[in-house]
Short mmCIF file of C-alpha atoms in Angstrom, two decimals:
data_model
loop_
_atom_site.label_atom_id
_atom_site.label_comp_id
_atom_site.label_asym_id
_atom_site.label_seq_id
_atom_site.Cartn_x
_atom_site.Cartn_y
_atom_site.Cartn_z
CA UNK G 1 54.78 10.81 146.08
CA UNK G 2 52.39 13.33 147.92
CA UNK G 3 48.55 13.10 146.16
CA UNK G 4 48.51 16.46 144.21
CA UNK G 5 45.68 17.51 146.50
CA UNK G 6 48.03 17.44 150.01
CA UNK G 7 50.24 19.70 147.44
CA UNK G 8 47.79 21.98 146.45
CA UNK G 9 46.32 22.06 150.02
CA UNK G 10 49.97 23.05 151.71
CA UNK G 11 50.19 26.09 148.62
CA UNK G 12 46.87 27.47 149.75
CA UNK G 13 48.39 27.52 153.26
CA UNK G 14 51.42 29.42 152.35
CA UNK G 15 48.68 32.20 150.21
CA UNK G 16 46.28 32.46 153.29
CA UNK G 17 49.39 33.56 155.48
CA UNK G 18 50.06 35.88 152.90
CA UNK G 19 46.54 36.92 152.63
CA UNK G 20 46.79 37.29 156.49
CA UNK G 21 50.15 39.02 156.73
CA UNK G 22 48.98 41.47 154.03
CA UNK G 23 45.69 42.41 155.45
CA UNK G 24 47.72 43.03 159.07
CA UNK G 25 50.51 45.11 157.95
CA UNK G 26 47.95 47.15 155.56
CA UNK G 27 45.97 48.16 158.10
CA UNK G 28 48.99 48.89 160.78
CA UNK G 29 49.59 51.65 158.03
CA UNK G 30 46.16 52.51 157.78
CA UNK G 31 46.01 55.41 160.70
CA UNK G 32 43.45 53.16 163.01
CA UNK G 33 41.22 52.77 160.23
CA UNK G 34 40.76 48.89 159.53
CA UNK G 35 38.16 46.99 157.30
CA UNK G 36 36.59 43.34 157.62
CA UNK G 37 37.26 42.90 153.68
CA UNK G 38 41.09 43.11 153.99
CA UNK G 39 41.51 41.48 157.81
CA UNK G 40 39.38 38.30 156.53
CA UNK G 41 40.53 38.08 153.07
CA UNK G 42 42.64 34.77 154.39
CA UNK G 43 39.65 33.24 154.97
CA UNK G 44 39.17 32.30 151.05
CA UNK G 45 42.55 31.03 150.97
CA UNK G 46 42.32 29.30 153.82
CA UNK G 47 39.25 27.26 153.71
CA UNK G 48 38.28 27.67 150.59
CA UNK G 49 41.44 26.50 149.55
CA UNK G 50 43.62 24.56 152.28
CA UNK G 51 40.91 23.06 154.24
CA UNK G 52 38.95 22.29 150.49
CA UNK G 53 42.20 20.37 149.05
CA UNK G 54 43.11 18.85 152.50
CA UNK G 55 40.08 17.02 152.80
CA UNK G 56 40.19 15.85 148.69
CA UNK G 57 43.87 14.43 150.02
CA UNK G 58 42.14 12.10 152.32
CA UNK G 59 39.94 10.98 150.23
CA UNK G 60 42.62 9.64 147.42
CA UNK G 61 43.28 10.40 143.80
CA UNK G 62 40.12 9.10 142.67
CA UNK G 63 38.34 12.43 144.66
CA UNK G 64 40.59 14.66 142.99
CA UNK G 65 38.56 17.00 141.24
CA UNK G 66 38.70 16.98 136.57
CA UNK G 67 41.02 19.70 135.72
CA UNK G 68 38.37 21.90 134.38
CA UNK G 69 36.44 21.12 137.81
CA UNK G 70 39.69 22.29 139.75
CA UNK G 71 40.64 25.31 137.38
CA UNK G 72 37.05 26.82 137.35
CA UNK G 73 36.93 26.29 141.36
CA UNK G 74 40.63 27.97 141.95
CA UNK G 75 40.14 30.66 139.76
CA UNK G 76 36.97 31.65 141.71
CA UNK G 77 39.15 31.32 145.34
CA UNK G 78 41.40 33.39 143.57
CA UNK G 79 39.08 36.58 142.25
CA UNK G 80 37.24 36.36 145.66
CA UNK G 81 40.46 36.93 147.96
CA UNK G 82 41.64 39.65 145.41
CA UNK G 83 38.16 41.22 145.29
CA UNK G 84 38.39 41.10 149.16
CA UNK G 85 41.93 43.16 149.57
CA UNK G 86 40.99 45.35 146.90
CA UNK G 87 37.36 46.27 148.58
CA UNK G 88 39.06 46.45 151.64
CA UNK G 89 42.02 48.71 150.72
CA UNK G 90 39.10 51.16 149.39
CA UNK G 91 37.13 51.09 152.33
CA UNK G 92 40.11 52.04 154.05
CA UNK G 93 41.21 54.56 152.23
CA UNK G 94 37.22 55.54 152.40
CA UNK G 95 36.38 55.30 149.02
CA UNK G 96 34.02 52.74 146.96
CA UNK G 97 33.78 51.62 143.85
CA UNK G 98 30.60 49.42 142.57
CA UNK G 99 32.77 47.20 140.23
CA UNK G 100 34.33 45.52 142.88
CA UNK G 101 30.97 43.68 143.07
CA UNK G 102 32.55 41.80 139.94
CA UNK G 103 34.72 40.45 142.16
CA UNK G 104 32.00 38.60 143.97
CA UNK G 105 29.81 37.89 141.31
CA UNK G 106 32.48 36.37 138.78
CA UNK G 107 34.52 34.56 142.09
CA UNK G 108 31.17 32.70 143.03
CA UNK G 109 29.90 32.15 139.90
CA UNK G 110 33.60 30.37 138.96
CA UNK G 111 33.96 28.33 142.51
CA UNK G 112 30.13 27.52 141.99
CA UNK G 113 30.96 26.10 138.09
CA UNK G 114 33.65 24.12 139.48
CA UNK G 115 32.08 22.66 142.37
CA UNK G 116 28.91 21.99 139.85
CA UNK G 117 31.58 19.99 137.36
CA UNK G 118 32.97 18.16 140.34
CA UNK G 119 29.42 17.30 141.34
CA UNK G 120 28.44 16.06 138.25
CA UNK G 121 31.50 14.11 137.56
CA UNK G 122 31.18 12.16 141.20
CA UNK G 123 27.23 11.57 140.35
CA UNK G 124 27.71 9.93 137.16
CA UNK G 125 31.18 7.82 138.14
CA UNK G 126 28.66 6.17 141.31
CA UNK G 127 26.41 5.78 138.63
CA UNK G 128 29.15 3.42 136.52
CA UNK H 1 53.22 25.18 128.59
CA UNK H 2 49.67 24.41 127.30
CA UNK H 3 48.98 23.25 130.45
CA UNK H 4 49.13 27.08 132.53
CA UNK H 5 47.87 28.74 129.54
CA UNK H 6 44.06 29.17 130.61
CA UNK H 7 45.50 29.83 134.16
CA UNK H 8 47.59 32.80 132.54
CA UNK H 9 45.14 34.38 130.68
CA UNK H 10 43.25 34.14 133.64
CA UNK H 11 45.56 35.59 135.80
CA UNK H 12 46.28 38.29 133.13
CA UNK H 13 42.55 39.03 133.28
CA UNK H 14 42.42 39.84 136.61
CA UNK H 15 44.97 41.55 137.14
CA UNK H 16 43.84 43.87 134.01
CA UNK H 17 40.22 44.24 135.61
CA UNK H 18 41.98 45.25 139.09
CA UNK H 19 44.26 47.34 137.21
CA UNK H 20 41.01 49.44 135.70
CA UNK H 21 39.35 49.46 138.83
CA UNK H 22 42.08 51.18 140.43
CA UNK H 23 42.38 53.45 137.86
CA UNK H 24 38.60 54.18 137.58
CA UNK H 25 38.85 54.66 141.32
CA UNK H 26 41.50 57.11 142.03
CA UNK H 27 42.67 58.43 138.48
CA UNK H 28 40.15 57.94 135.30
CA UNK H 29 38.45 61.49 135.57
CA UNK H 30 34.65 61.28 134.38
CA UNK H 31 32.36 64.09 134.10
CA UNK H 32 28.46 63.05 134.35
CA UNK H 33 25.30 65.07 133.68
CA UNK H 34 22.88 66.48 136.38
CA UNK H 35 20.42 64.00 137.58
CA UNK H 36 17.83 66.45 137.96
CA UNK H 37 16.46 69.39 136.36
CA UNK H 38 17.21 72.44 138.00
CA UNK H 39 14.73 74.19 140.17
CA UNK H 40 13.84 77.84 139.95
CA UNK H 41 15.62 80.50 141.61
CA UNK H 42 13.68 81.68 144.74
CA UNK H 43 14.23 85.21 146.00
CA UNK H 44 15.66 85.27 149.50
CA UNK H 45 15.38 87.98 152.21
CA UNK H 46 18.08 89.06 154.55
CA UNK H 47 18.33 90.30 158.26
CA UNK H 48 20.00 92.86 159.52
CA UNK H 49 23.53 91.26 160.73
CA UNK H 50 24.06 91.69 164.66
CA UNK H 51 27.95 92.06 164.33
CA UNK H 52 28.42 94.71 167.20
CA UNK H 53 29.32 98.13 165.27
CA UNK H 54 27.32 100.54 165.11
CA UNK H 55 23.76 98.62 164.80
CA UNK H 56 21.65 101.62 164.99
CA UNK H 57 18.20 100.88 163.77
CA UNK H 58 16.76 103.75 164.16
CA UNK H 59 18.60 106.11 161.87
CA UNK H 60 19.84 104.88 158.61
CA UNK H 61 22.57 102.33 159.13
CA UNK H 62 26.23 103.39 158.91
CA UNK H 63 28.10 101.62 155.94
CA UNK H 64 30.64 99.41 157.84
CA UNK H 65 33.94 99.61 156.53
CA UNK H 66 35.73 96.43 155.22
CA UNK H 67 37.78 95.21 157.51
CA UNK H 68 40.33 91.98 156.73
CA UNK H 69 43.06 90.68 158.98
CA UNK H 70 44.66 87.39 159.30
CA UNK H 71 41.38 86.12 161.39
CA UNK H 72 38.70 88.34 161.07
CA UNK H 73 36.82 89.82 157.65
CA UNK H 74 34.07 91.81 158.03
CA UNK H 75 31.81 93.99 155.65
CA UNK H 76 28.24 94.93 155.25
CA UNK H 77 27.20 91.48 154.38
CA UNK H 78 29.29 88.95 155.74
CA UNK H 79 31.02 88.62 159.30
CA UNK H 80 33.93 86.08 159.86
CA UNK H 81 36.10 85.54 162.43
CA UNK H 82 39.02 82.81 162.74
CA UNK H 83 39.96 81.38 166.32
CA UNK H 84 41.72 78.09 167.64
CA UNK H 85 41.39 76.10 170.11
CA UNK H 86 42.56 73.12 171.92
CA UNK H 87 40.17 70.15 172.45
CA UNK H 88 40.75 66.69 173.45
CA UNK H 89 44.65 66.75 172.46
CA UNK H 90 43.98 68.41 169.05
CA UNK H 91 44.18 71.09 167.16
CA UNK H 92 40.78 73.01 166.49
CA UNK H 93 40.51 75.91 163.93
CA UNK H 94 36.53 77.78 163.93
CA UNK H 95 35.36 80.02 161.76
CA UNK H 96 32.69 81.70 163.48
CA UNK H 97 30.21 83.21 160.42
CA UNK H 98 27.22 86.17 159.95
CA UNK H 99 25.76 86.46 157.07
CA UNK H 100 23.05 89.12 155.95
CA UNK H 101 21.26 86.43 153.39
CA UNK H 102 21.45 82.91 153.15
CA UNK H 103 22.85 83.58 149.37
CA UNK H 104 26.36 83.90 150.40
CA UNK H 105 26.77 80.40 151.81
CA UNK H 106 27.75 78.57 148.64
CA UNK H 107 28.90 75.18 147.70
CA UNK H 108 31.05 74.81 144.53
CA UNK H 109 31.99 71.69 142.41
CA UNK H 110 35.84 71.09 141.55
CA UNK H 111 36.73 72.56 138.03
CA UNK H 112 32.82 73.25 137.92
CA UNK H 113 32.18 69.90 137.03
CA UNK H 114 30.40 67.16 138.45
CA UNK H 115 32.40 64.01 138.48
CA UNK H 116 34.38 61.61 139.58
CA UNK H 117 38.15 62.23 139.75
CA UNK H 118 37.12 65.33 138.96
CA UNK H 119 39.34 67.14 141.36
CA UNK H 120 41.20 70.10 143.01
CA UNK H 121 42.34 71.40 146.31
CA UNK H 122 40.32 73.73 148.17
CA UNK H 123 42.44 76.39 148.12
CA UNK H 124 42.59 76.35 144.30
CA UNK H 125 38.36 75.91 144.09
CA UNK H 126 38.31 78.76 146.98
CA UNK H 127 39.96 80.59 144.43
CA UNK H 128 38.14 80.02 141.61
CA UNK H 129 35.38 80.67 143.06
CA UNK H 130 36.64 83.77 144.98
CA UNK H 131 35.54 82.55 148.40
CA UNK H 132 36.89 84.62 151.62
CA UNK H 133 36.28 81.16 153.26
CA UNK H 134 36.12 77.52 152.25
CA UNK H 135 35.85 74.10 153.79
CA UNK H 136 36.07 71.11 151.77
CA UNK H 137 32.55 69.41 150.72
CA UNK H 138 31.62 65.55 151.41
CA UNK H 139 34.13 64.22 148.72
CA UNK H 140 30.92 63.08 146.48
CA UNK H 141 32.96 61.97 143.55
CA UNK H 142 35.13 59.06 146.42
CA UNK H 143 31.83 57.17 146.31
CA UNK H 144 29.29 55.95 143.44
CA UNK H 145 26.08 56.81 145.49
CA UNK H 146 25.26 59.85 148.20
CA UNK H 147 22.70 62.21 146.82
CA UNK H 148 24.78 65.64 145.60
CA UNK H 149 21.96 68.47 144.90
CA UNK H 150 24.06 71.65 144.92
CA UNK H 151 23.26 75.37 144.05
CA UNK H 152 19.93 74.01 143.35
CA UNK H 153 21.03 71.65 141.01
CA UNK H 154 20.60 67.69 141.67
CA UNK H 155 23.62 66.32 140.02
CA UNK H 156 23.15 62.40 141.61
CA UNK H 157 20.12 60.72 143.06
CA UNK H 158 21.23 57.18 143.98
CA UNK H 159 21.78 57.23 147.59
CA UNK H 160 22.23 54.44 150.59
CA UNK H 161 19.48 53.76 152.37
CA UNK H 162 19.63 55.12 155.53
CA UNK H 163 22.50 58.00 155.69
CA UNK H 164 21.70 60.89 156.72
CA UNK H 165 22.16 63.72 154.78
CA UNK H 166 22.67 68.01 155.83
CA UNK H 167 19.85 69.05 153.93
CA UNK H 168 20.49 73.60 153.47
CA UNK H 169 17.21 75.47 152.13
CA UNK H 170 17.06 78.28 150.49
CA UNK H 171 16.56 80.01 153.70
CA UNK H 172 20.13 79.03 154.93
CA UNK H 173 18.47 76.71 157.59
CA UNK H 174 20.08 73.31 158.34
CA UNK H 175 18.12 70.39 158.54
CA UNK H 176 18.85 66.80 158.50
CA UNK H 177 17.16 64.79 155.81
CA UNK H 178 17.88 60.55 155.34
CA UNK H 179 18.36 58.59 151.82
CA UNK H 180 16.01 56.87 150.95
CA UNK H 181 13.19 58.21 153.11
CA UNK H 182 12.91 61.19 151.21
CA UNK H 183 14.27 61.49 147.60
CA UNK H 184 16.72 64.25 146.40
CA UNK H 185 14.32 65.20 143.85
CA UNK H 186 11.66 65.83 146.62
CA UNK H 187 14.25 67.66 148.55
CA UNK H 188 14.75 70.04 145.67
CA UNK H 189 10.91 70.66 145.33
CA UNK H 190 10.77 71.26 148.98
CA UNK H 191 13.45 74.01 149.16
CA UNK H 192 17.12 72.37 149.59
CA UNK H 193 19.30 74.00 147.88
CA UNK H 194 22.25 72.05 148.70
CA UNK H 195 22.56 68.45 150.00
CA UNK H 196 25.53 67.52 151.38
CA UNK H 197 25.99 63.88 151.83
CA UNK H 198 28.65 62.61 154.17
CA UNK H 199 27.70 62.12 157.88
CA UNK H 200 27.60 61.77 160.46
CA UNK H 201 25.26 63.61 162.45
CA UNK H 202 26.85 65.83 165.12
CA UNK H 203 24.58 67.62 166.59
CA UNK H 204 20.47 67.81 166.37
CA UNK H 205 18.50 70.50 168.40
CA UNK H 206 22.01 71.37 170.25
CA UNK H 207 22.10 68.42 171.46
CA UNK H 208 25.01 65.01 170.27
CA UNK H 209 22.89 62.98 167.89
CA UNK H 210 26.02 60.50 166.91
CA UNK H 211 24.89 57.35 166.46
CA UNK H 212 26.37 54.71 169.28
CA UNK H 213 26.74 51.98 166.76
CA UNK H 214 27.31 51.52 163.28
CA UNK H 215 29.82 53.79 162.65
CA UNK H 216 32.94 53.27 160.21
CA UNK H 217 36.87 52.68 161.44
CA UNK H 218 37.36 56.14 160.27
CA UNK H 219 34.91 57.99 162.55
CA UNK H 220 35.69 56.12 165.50
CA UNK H 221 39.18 56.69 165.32
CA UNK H 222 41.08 59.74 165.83
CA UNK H 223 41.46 61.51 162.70
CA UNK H 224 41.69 65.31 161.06
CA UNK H 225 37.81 66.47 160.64
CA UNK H 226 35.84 69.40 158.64
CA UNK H 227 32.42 70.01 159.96
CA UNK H 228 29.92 72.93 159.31
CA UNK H 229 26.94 73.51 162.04
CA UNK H 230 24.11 76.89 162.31
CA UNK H 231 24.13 77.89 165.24
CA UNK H 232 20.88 80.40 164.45
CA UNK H 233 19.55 81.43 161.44
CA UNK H 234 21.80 82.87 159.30
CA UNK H 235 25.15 82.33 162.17
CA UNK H 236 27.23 79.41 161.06
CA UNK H 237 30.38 77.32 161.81
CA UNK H 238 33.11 75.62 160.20
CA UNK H 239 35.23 73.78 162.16
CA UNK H 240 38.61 71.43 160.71
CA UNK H 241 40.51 69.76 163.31
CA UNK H 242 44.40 68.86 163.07
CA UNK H 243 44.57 64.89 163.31
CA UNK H 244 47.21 62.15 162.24
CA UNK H 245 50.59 64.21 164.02
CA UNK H 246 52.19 64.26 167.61
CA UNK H 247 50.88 67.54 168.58
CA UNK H 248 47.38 66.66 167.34
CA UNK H 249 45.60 63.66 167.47
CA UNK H 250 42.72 64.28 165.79
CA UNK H 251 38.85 63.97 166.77
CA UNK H 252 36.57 61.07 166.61
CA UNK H 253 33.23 62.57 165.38
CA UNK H 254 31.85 61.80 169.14
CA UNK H 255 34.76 64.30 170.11
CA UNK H 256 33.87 66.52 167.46
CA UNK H 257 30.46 66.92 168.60
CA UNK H 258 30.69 67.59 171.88
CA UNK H 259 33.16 69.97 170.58
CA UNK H 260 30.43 71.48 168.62
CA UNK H 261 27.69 71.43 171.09
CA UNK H 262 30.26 74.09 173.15
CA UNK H 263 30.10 76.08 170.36
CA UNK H 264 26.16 76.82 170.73
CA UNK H 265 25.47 75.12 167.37
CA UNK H 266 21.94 73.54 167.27
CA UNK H 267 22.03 71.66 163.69
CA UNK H 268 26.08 70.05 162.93
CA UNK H 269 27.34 67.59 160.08
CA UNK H 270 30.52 66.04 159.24
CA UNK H 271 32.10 65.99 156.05
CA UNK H 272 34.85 64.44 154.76
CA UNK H 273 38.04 64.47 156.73
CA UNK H 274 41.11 62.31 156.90
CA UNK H 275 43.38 63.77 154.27
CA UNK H 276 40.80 66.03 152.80
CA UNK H 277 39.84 68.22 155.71
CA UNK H 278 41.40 71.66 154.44
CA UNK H 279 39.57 75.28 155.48
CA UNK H 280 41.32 78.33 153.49
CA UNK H 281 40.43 81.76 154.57
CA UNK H 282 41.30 84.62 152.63
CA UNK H 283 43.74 82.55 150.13
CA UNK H 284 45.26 81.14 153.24
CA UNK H 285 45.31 77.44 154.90
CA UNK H 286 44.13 77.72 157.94
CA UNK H 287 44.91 74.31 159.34
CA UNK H 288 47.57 71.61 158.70
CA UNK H 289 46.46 69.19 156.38
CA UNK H 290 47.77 65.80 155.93
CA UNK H 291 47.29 62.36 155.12
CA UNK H 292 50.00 60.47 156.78
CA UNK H 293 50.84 62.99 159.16
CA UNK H 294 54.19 63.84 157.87
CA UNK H 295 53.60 65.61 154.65
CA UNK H 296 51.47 69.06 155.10
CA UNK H 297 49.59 69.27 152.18
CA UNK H 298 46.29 70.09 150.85
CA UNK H 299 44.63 66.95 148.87
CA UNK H 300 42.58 67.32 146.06
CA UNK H 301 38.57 66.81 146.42
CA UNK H 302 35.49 66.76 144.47
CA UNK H 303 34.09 69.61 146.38
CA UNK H 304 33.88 72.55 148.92
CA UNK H 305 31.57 74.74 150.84
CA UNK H 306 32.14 77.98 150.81
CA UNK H 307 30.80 82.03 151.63
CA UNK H 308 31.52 83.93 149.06
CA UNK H 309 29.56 86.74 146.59
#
């Protein structure tokens, strides 16, 4: 059986070329106009999620993140390459709005909580 | 099923937010209060209008009859007169203006309202307002910041740091003014009367001020423009340019401001274009606007500059 991570891992490869294949076609239909936020919004996907989960399938199950740990962590991955198609789709349709910062802000804040619980949990397991 | 739960009300969550943001973005209309008192009315003085009939100074001017055709208006106060031209593979419509007093170059907001969402074309605010001609403004209500001060009234002072802003006093001259340098409130005090926030800069002193770097996708590429320059005091242009279709291209603003530096024009700006550019004379559109170059329509903005009574 694959370790969940390698599974996990290969899923987040399949979003980031649909992150990528988004971001391209948008701004083919964009009339020249193209933004950073939607070309790059892969990038979340792709190492904050792919390369992330590929390396926790090397290490073996015991690596594998709690499942509060993991859920925090992917939610944040998630709000952070939404936040960055949404900002960019603005930008090119040259127009802003300041509550995409929540994007940011919340997507951080959730991959930071994770990565904290994970942290935490690997600290006090060496400490057994 | 317990297990996906959180991860669905997650999901849900997020989609809802997006869902709002879009909506705050392009459809929830909000109207907001004026960030600033407004400052006193100053009385303005006008000079005589060199418009080539019968300037006799001598003897009591002549009343000049009005005189409106599909390009040209013209009556005691205010000259205007409608050409195109063909620059860099576009489309180029100019209104060439002379105005008597400064008080007849106007700026009005969409439904008189300041807001966002807030919208209408500018053939329907040129109406409203009964202007004989009308550009669209700098789209103020497509972005949360951008100082607006118009008709002496400051209606938002949060600005980026940086931008530069066409700064019009009550004596009709252009200047360029930057956010966050100088504050909208201390623009007021010193005279502006309307601050139109947008960029950017075409043209300083006559000659191309566009900056080489740090310029957005859209004014790099070729797109449809609106941009308003002085040539002299009181002698003003508004220029749109046709962009987005096969027989025009469109202008990048360094296009546009060479374009405008042929024109004579010592002080230009550019507004918001894309989509919105739109200039309506007499009830009519004057150029073709469009989005995605295949529909011709007018879009609905925040605001438009206009000469009117």
């Amino acid at each position: 059986m694959r370790p969940r991570a390698a599974v996990i891992a290969r899923r987040y490869l399949y979003a980031a070329a649909f992150s990528l294949l988004l971001g391209v076609v948008y701004t083919c239909f964009s009339n020249g106009v193209y933004s950073a936020h939607m070309l790059l919004a892969f990038v979340f996907p792709l190492m904050g999620g792919a390369a992330v989960f590929g390396v926790l399938s090397r290490l073996g199950e015991r690596a594998y993140p709690a499942q509060w740990a993991e859920r925090f962590y992917r939610w944040g991955i998630a709000a952070l390459t939404l936040g960055s198609h949404v900002h960019g789709a603005l930008e090119i349709y040259g127009t802003e709005n300041t509550m995409t910062a929540w994007y940011w802000w919340i997507g951080g804040l959730l991959a930071e909580i994770g990565v904290a619980i994970y942290a935490v949990r690997m600290l006090t397991r060496r400490g057994d | 099923m317990k297990k996906y739960l959180w991860g669905l009300l997650y999901s849900l969550g997020l989609a809802a937010f997006t869902v709002y943001l879009l909506l705050d973005t392009f459809v929830i209309a909000r109207v907001y209060v004026p960030a600033l008192e407004t400052v006193s009315e100053t009385k303005v003085t006008g000079e005589m209008l060199d418009i080539g009939i019968g300037d006799t100074p001598e003897t009591e001017p002549e009343p000049i009859p009005t005189i409106v055709t599909e390009n040209l208006y013209v009556d005691e106060q205010i000259a205007i007169e409608i050409t195109q031209h063909r620059w860099d593979n576009s489309d180029v419509y100019v209104a060439d203006i002379l105005l008597m007093s400064p008080e007849y170059l106007k700026t009005a907001l969409a439904m008189g309202a300041y807001g966002r969402n807030v919208t209408q074309t500018t053939s329907e605010m040129a109406e409203a307002n009964g202007a004989i001609l009308a550009v669209n403004g700098d789209y103020y209500g497509s972005r949360d910041n951008g100082y607006v001060l118009r008709n002496g009234v400051a209606y938002r002072a949060a600005g980026k740091r940086g931008r530069d802003v066409l700064v019009i006093g009550e004596d009709g001259v252009f200047s360029i003014g930057q956010e966050g340098a100088v504050t909208v409130k201390a623009m007021q005090s010193a005279g502006a009367r309307h601050v139109l926030s947008f960029g950017p800069v075409l043209l300083k002193d006559g000659e191309v001020a566009v900056p080489a770097r740090g310029l957005s996708g859209h004014a790099t590429k070729r797109n449809p423009r609106t941009a308003i320059g002085m040539v002299e005091e009181l002698h003003y242009v508004f220029v749109t340019v046709d962009g987005r279709t096969a027989k025009s291209a469109g202008l990048t603003v360094q296009s546009l401001a060479k374009f405008m530096a042929t024109l004579g024009v010592q002080t230009a700006y550019n507004l918001d274009g894309g989509g919105s550019a739109a200039m309506v004379f007499n009830g009519q559109v004057v150029n073709r606007p469009t989005y995605d170059g295949k529909v011709i329509e007018e879009r609905k903005v925040s605001d438009i500059v206009y000469i009117g009574y």
